[in-house]
GROMACS .gro file of C-alpha atoms in nm:
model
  382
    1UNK     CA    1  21.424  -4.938  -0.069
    2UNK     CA    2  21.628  -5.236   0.063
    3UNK     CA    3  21.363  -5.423   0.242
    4UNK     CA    4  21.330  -5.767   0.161
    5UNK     CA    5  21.083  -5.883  -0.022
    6UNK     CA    6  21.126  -6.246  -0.097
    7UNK     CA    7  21.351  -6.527  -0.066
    8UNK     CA    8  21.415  -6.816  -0.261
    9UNK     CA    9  21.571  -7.163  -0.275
   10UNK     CA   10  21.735  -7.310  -0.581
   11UNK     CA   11  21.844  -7.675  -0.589
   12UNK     CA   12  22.051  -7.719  -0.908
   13UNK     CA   13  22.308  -8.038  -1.022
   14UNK     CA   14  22.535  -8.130  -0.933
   15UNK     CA   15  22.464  -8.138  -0.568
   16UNK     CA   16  22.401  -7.730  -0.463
   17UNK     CA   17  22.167  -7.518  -0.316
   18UNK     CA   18  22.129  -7.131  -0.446
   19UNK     CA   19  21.967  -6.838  -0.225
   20UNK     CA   20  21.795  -6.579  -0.384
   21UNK     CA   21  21.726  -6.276  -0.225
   22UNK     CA   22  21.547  -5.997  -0.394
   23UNK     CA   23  21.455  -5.634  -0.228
   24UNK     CA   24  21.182  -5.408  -0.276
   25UNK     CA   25  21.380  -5.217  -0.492
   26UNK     CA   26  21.472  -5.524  -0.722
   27UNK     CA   27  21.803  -5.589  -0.613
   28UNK     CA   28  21.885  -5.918  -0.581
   29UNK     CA   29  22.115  -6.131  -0.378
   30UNK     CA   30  22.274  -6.436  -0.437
   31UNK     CA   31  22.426  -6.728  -0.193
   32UNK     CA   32  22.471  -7.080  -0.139
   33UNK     CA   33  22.350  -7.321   0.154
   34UNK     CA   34  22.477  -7.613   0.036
   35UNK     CA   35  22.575  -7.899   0.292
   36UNK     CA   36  22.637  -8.183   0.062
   37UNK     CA   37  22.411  -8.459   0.084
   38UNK     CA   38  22.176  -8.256   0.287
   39UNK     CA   39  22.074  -7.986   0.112
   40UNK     CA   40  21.669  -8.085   0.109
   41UNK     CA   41  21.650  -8.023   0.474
   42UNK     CA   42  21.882  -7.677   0.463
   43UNK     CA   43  21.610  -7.546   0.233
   44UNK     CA   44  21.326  -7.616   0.454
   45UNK     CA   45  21.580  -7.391   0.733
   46UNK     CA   46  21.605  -7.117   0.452
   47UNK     CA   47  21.195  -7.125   0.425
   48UNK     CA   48  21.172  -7.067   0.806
   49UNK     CA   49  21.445  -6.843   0.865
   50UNK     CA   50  21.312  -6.616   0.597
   51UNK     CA   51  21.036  -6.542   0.848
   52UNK     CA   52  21.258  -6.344   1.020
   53UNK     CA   53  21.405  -6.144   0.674
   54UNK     CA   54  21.117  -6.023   0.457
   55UNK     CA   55  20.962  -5.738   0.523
   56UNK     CA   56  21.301  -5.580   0.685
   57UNK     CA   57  21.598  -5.376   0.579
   58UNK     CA   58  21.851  -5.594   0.398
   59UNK     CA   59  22.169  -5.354   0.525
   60UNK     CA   60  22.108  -5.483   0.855
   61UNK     CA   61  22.321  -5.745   0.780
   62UNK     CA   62  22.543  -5.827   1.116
   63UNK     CA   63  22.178  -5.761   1.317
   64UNK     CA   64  22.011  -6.039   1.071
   65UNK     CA   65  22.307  -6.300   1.157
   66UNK     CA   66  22.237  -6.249   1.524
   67UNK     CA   67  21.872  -6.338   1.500
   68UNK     CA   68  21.907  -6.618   1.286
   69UNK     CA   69  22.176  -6.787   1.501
   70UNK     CA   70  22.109  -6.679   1.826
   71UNK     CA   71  21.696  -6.611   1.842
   72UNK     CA   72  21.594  -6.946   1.866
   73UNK     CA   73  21.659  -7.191   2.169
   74UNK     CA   74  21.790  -7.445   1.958
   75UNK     CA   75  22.148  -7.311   1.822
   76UNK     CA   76  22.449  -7.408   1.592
   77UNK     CA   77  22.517  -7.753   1.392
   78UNK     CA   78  22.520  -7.797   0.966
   79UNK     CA   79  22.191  -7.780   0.887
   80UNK     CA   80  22.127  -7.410   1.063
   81UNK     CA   81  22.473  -7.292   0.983
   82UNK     CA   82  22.414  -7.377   0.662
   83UNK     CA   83  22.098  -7.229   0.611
   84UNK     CA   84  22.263  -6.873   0.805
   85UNK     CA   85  22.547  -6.865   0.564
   86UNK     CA   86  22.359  -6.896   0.210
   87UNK     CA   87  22.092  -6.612   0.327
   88UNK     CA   88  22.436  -6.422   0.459
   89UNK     CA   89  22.582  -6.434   0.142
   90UNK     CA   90  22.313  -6.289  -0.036
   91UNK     CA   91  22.241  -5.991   0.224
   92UNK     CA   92  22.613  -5.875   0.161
   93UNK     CA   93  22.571  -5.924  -0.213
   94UNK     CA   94  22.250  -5.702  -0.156
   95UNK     CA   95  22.478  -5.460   0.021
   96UNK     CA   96  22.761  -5.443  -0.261
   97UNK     CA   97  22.545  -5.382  -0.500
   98UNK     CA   98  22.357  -5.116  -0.330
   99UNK     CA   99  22.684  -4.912  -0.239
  100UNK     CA  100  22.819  -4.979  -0.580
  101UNK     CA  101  23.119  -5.192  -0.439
  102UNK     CA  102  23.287  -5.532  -0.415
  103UNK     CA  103  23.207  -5.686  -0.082
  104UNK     CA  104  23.568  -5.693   0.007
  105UNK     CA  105  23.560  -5.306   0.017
  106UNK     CA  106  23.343  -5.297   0.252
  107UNK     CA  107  23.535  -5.552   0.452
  108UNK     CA  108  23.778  -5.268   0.475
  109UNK     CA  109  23.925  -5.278   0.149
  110UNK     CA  110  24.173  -5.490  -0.054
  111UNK     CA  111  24.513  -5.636   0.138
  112UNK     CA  112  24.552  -5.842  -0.183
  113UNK     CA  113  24.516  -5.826  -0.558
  114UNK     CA  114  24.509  -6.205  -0.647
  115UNK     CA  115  24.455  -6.497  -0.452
  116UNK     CA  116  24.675  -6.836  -0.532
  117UNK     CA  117  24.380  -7.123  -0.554
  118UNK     CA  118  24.439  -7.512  -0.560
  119UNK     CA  119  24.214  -7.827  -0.673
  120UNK     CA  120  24.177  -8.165  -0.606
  121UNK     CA  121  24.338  -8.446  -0.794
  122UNK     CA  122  24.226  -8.816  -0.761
  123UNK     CA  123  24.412  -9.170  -0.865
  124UNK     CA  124  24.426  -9.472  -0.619
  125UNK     CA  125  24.778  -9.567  -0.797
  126UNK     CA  126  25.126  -9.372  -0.799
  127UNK     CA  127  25.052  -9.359  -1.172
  128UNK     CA  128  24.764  -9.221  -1.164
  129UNK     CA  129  24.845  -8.947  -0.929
  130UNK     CA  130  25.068  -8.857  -1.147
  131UNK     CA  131  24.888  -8.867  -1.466
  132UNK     CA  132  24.627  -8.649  -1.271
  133UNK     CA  133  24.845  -8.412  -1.111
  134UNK     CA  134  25.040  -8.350  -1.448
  135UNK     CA  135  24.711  -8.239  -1.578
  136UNK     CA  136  24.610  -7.982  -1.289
  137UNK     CA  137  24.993  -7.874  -1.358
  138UNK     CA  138  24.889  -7.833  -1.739
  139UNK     CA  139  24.604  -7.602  -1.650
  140UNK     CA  140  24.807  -7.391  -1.468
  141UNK     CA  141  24.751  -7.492  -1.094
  142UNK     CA  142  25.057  -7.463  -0.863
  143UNK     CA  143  24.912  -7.647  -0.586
  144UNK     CA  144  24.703  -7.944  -0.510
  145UNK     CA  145  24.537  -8.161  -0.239
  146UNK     CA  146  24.510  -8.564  -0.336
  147UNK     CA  147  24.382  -8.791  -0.054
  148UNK     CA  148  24.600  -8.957   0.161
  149UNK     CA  149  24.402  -9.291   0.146
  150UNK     CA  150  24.094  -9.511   0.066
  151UNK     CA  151  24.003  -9.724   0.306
  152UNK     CA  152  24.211  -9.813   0.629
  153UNK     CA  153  24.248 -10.068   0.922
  154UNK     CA  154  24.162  -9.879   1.220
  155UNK     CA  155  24.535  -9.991   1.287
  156UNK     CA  156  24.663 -10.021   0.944
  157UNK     CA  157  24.957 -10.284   0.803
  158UNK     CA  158  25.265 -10.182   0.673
  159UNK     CA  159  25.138 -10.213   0.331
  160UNK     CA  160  24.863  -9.978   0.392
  161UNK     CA  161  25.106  -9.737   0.538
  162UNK     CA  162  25.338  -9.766   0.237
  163UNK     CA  163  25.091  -9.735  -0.003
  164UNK     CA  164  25.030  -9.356   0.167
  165UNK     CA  165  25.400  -9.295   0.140
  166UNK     CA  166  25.425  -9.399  -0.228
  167UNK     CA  167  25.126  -9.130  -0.365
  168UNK     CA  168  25.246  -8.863  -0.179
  169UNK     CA  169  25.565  -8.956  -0.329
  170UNK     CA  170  25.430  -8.979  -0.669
  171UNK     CA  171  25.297  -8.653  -0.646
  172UNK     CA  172  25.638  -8.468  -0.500
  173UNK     CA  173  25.807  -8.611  -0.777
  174UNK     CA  174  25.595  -8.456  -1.053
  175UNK     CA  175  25.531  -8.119  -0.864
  176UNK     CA  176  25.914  -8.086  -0.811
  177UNK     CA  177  26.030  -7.818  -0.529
  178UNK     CA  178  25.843  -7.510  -0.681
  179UNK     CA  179  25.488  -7.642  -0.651
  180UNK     CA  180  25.250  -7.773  -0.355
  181UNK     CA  181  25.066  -8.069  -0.228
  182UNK     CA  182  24.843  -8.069   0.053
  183UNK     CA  183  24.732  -8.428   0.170
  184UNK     CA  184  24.402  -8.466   0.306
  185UNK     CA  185  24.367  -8.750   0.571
  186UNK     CA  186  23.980  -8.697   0.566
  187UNK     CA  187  23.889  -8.809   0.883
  188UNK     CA  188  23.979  -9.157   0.769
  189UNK     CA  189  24.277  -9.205   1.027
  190UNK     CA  190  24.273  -9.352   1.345
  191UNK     CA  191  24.477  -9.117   1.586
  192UNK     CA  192  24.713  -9.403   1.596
  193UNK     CA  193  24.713  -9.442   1.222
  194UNK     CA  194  24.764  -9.049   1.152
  195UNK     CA  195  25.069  -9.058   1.417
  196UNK     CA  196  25.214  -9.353   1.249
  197UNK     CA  197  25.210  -9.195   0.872
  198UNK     CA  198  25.262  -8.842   0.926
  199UNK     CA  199  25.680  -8.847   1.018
  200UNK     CA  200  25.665  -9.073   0.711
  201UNK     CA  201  25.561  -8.816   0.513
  202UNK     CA  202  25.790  -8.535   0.601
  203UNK     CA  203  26.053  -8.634   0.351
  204UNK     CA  204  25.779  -8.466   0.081
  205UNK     CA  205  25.747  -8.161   0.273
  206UNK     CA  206  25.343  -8.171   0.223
  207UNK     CA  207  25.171  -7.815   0.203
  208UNK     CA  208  24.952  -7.944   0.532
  209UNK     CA  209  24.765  -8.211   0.635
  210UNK     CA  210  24.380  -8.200   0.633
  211UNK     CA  211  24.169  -8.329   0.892
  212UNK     CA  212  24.343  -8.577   1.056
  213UNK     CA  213  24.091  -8.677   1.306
  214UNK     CA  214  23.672  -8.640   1.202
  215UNK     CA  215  23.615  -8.319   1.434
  216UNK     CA  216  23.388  -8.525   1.717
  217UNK     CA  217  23.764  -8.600   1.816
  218UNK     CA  218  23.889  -8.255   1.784
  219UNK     CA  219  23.985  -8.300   2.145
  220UNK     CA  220  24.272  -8.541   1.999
  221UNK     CA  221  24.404  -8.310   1.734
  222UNK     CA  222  24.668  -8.179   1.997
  223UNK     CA  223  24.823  -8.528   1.967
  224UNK     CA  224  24.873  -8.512   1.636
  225UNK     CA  225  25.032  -8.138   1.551
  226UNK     CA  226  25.310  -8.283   1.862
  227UNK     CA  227  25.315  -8.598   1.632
  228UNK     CA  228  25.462  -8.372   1.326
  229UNK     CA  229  25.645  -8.106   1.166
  230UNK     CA  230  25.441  -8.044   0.902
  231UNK     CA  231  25.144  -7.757   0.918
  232UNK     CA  232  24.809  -7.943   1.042
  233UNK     CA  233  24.495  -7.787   0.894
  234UNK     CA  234  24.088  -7.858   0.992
  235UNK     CA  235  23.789  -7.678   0.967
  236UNK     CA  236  23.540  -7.775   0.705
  237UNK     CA  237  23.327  -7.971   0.951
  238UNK     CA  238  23.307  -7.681   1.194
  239UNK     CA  239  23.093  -7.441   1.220
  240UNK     CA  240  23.179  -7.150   1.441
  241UNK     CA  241  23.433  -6.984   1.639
  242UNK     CA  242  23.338  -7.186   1.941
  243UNK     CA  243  23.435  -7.492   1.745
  244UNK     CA  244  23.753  -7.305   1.620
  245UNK     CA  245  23.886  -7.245   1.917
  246UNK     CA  246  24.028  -7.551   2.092
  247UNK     CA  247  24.182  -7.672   1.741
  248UNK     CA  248  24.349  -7.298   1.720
  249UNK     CA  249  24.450  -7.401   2.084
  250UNK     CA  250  24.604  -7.733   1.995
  251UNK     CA  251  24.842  -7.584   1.745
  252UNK     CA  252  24.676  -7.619   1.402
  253UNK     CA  253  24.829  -7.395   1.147
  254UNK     CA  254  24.566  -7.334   0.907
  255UNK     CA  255  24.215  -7.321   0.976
  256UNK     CA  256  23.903  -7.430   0.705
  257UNK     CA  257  23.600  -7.259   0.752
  258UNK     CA  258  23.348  -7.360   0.486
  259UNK     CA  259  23.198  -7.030   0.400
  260UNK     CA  260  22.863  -7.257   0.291
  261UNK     CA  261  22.904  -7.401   0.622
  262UNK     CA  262  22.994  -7.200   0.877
  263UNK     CA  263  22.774  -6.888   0.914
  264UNK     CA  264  22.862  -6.745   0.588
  265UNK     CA  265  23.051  -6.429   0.546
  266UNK     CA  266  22.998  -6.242   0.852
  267UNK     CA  267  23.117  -6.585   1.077
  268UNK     CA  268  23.436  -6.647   0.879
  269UNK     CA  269  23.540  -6.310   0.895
  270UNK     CA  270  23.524  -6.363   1.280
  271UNK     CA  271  23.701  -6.693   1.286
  272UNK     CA  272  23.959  -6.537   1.054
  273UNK     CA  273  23.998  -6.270   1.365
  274UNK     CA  274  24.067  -6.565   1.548
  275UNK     CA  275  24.300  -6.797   1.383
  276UNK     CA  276  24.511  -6.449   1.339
  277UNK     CA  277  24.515  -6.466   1.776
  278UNK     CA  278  24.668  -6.763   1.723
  279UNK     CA  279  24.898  -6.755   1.426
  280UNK     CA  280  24.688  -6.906   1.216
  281UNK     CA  281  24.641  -6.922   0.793
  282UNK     CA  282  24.271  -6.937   0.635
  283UNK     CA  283  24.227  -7.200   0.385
  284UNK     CA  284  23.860  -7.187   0.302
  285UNK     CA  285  23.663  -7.530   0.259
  286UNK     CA  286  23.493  -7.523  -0.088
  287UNK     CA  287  23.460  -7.776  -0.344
  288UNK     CA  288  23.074  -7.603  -0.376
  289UNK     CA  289  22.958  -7.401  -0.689
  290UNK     CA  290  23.043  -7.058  -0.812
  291UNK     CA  291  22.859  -6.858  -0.499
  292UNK     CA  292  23.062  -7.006  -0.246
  293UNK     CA  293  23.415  -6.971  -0.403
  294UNK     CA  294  23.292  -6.592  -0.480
  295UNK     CA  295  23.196  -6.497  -0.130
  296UNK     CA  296  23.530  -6.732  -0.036
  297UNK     CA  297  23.748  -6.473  -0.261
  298UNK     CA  298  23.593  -6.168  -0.101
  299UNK     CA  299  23.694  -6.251   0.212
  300UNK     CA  300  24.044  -6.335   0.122
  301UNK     CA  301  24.061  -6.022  -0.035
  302UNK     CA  302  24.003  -5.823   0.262
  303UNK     CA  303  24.201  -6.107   0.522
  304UNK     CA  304  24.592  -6.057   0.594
  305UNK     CA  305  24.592  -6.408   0.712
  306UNK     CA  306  24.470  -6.587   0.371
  307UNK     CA  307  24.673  -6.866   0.290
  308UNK     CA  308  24.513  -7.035  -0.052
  309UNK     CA  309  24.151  -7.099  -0.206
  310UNK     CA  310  24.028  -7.469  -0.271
  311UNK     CA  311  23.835  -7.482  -0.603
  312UNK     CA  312  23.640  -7.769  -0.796
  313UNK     CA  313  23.624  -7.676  -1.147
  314UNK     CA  314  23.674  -7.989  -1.300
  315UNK     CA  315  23.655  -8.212  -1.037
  316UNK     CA  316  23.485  -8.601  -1.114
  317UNK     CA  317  23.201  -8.502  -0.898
  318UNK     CA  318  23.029  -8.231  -1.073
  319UNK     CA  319  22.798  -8.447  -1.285
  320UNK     CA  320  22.558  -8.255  -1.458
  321UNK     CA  321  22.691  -7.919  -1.400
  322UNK     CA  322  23.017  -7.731  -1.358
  323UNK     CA  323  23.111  -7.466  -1.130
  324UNK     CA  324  23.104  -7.168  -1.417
  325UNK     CA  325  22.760  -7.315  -1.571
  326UNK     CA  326  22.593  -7.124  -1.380
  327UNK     CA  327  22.779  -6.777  -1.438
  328UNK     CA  328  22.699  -6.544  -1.768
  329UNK     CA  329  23.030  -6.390  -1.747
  330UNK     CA  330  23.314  -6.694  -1.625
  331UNK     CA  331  23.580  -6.424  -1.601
  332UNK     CA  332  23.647  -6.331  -1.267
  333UNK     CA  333  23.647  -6.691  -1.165
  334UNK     CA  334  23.921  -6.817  -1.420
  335UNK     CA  335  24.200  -6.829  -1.271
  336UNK     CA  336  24.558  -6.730  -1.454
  337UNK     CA  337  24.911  -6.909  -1.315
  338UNK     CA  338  24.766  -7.072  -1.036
  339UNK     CA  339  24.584  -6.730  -0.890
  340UNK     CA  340  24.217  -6.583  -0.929
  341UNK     CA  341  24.313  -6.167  -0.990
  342UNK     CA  342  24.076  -5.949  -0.758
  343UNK     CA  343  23.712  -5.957  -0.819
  344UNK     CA  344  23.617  -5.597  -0.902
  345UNK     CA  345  23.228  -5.613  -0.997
  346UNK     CA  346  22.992  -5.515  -0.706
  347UNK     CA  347  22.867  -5.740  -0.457
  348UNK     CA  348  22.996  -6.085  -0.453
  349UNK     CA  349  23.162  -5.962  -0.770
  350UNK     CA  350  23.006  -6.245  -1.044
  351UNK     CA  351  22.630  -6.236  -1.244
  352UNK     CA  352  22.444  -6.531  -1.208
  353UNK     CA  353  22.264  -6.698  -1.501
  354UNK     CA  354  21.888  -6.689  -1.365
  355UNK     CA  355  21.747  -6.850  -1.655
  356UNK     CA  356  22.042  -7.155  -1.609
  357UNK     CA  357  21.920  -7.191  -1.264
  358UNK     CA  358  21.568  -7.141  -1.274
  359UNK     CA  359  21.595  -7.432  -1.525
  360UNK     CA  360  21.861  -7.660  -1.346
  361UNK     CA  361  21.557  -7.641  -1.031
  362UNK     CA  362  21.295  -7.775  -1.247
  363UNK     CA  363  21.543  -8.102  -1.261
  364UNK     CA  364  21.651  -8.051  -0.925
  365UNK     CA  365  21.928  -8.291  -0.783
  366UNK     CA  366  21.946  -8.584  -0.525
  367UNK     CA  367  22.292  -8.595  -0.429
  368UNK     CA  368  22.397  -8.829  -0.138
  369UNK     CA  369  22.718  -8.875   0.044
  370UNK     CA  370  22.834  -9.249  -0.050
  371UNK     CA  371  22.844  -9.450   0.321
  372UNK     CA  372  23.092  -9.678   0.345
  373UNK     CA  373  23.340  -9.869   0.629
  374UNK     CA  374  23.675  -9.944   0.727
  375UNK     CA  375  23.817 -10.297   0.592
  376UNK     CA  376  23.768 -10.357   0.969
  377UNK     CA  377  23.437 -10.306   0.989
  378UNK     CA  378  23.368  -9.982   1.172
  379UNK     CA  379  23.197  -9.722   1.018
  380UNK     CA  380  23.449  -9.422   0.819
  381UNK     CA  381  23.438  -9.102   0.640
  382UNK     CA  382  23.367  -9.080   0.259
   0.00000   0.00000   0.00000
């Protein structure tokens, strides 16, 4: 029997939210609705939406994603996304495990058999960007993404500008030519500020810049990919294909679907369809826990147009946790060279620790997002 029988919400530190999803049969399903910050409120959309899940077949999983998105009058935006993508990820977990297969099988099968991943790397100084990224080098990463900035002037000096140019130096010079940096803008740019820097930046050949304008302004993004030769990415603060499409249209080159974000597996898949339409990589959004980068790998492993996976294991901001605490076996998530080799186990391909988690709920977490302004005043992304 694959009804479902009950759904549950784990919140666990540092700062996630864990689906569980368990059939009459006693198969269980695991996934992750966390939106960072917010997570409270997605679990209160898990509790409703599992009004709609229990009591029916848990292979109905494309059916089940219709409903949750589209049956109410009310439609789209973080919270519900998120809500839709951690109960997604544990119906196709159900399903792998039922059919005795990875989920990327039955995505059609393997187009890959490794997946290169990259972390972030902090340091407000040239030396400590490279101190930082000489470590990710030591543990084997080939790529990285570092901010481009703290705060900025709306229209920023020419010390503010050079200060850009000198980490992004700092890291070129200790990756060398064989290794990558991506440089994430944040949404802390002006348009005016992003088209000043980015030309500057060329000389390092960056891997792509991130978010360039916060995504109410995607309608600017055109501005900017015409501004620049280097690869312009977006995504993690978008939630469908809807929202997809007029950045695909403006000439981004990789798109960043957070698989906790945006609908889960059975959305990204679609939005991967899309950004392929338009010559367009996947770069998944996910400095979340061990669910998210699993069901992140399973659909790179079954997506021609996969570019690289983010990752946070050992990033400052897992305080009280780690992203393989939660895991009894940390295998298939350890990655080797710079690349995670093909998750074979069925499912979402990992085994969750349900003692670790049922635990980590008792203490719960109360992570916010820090709030904080430009040096002029307005209000700015974290």
């Amino acid at each position: 029997m694959t009804t479902i029988a009950r759904v549950e919400t784990f919140l666990v530190a540092p700062r996630w939210l864990f689906v569980r999803v368990e059939t009459a049969s006693g198969i269980v399903g695991w996934g992750e609705a966390t939106c960072e910050g917010r997570s409270e409120t997605v679990r209160t959309a898990v509790e409703q939406l599992s009004e709609v899940l229990v009591g029916r077949d848990a292979l109905r999983i494309e059916d089940h994603w219709q409903v949750m998105t589209k049956g109410s009058f009310y439609r789209g935006g973080p919270i519900l996304a998120s809500a839709v993508a951690g109960l997604d990820q544990a119906l196709w977990d159900i399903a792998g495990k039922h059919f005795g297969a990875p989920v990327h099988q039955l995505l059609g099968g393997p187009v890959r058999d490794r997946i290169r991943v990259y972390g972030w790397v902090g340091g407000d100084e040239p030396a400590e960007v490279r101190d930082h990224i000489a470590a990710a080098v030591e543990s084997g990463l080939t790529a990285v993404k570092m901010n481009a900035s703290g705060r900025m002037s709306s229209v920023a000096s020419v010390a503010e500008l050079d200060a850009v140019v000198r980490r992004v130096a700092a890291a070129r010079e200790v990756l060398g030519e064989d290794r990558d940096v991506a440089v994430d803008f944040h949404g802390r740019f002006s348009l005016a500020n992003a088209r000043r820097v980015a030309p500057l930046l060329e000389p390092y050949r960056p891997f792509f810049l991130e978010e360039p304008v916060v995504p109410e302004n995607s309608h600017l993004i055109g501005e900017f990919v015409r501004s620049t030769s280097t690869p312009v990415s977006t995504g993690e603060r978008l939630y469908n294909r809807q929202e997809f499409l007029p950045v695909l249209q403006a000439g981004i080159a990789v798109a960043q679907p957070d698989l906790s974000h945006a609908g889960g597996i059975t959305e990204v898949r679609k939005i991967a369809a899309l950004a392929e339409v338009y010559d367009a990589q996947l770069a998944p959004h996910c400095p979340l826990g061990p669910i998210a980068l699993a069901a992140c790998l399973q659909v790179g492993f079954a997506t021609t147009n996969y570019l690289i996976q983010e990752q946070s294991i050992g990033i400052h901001y897992n305080l009280g946790a780690e992203v393989l605490d939660y895991c009894l076996d940390k295998t298939p998530l350890t990655f080797v060279d710079g690349y995670v080799e093909r998750l074979t186990g069925p499912g979402l391909g990992i085994e969750i620790d349900e003692h670790a988690v049922r635990t980590a709920d008792k203490r719960g977490h109360a992570w916010r997002s820090p709030t904080w302004r430009h040096l002029d005043g307005s209000y700015a992304e974290w």
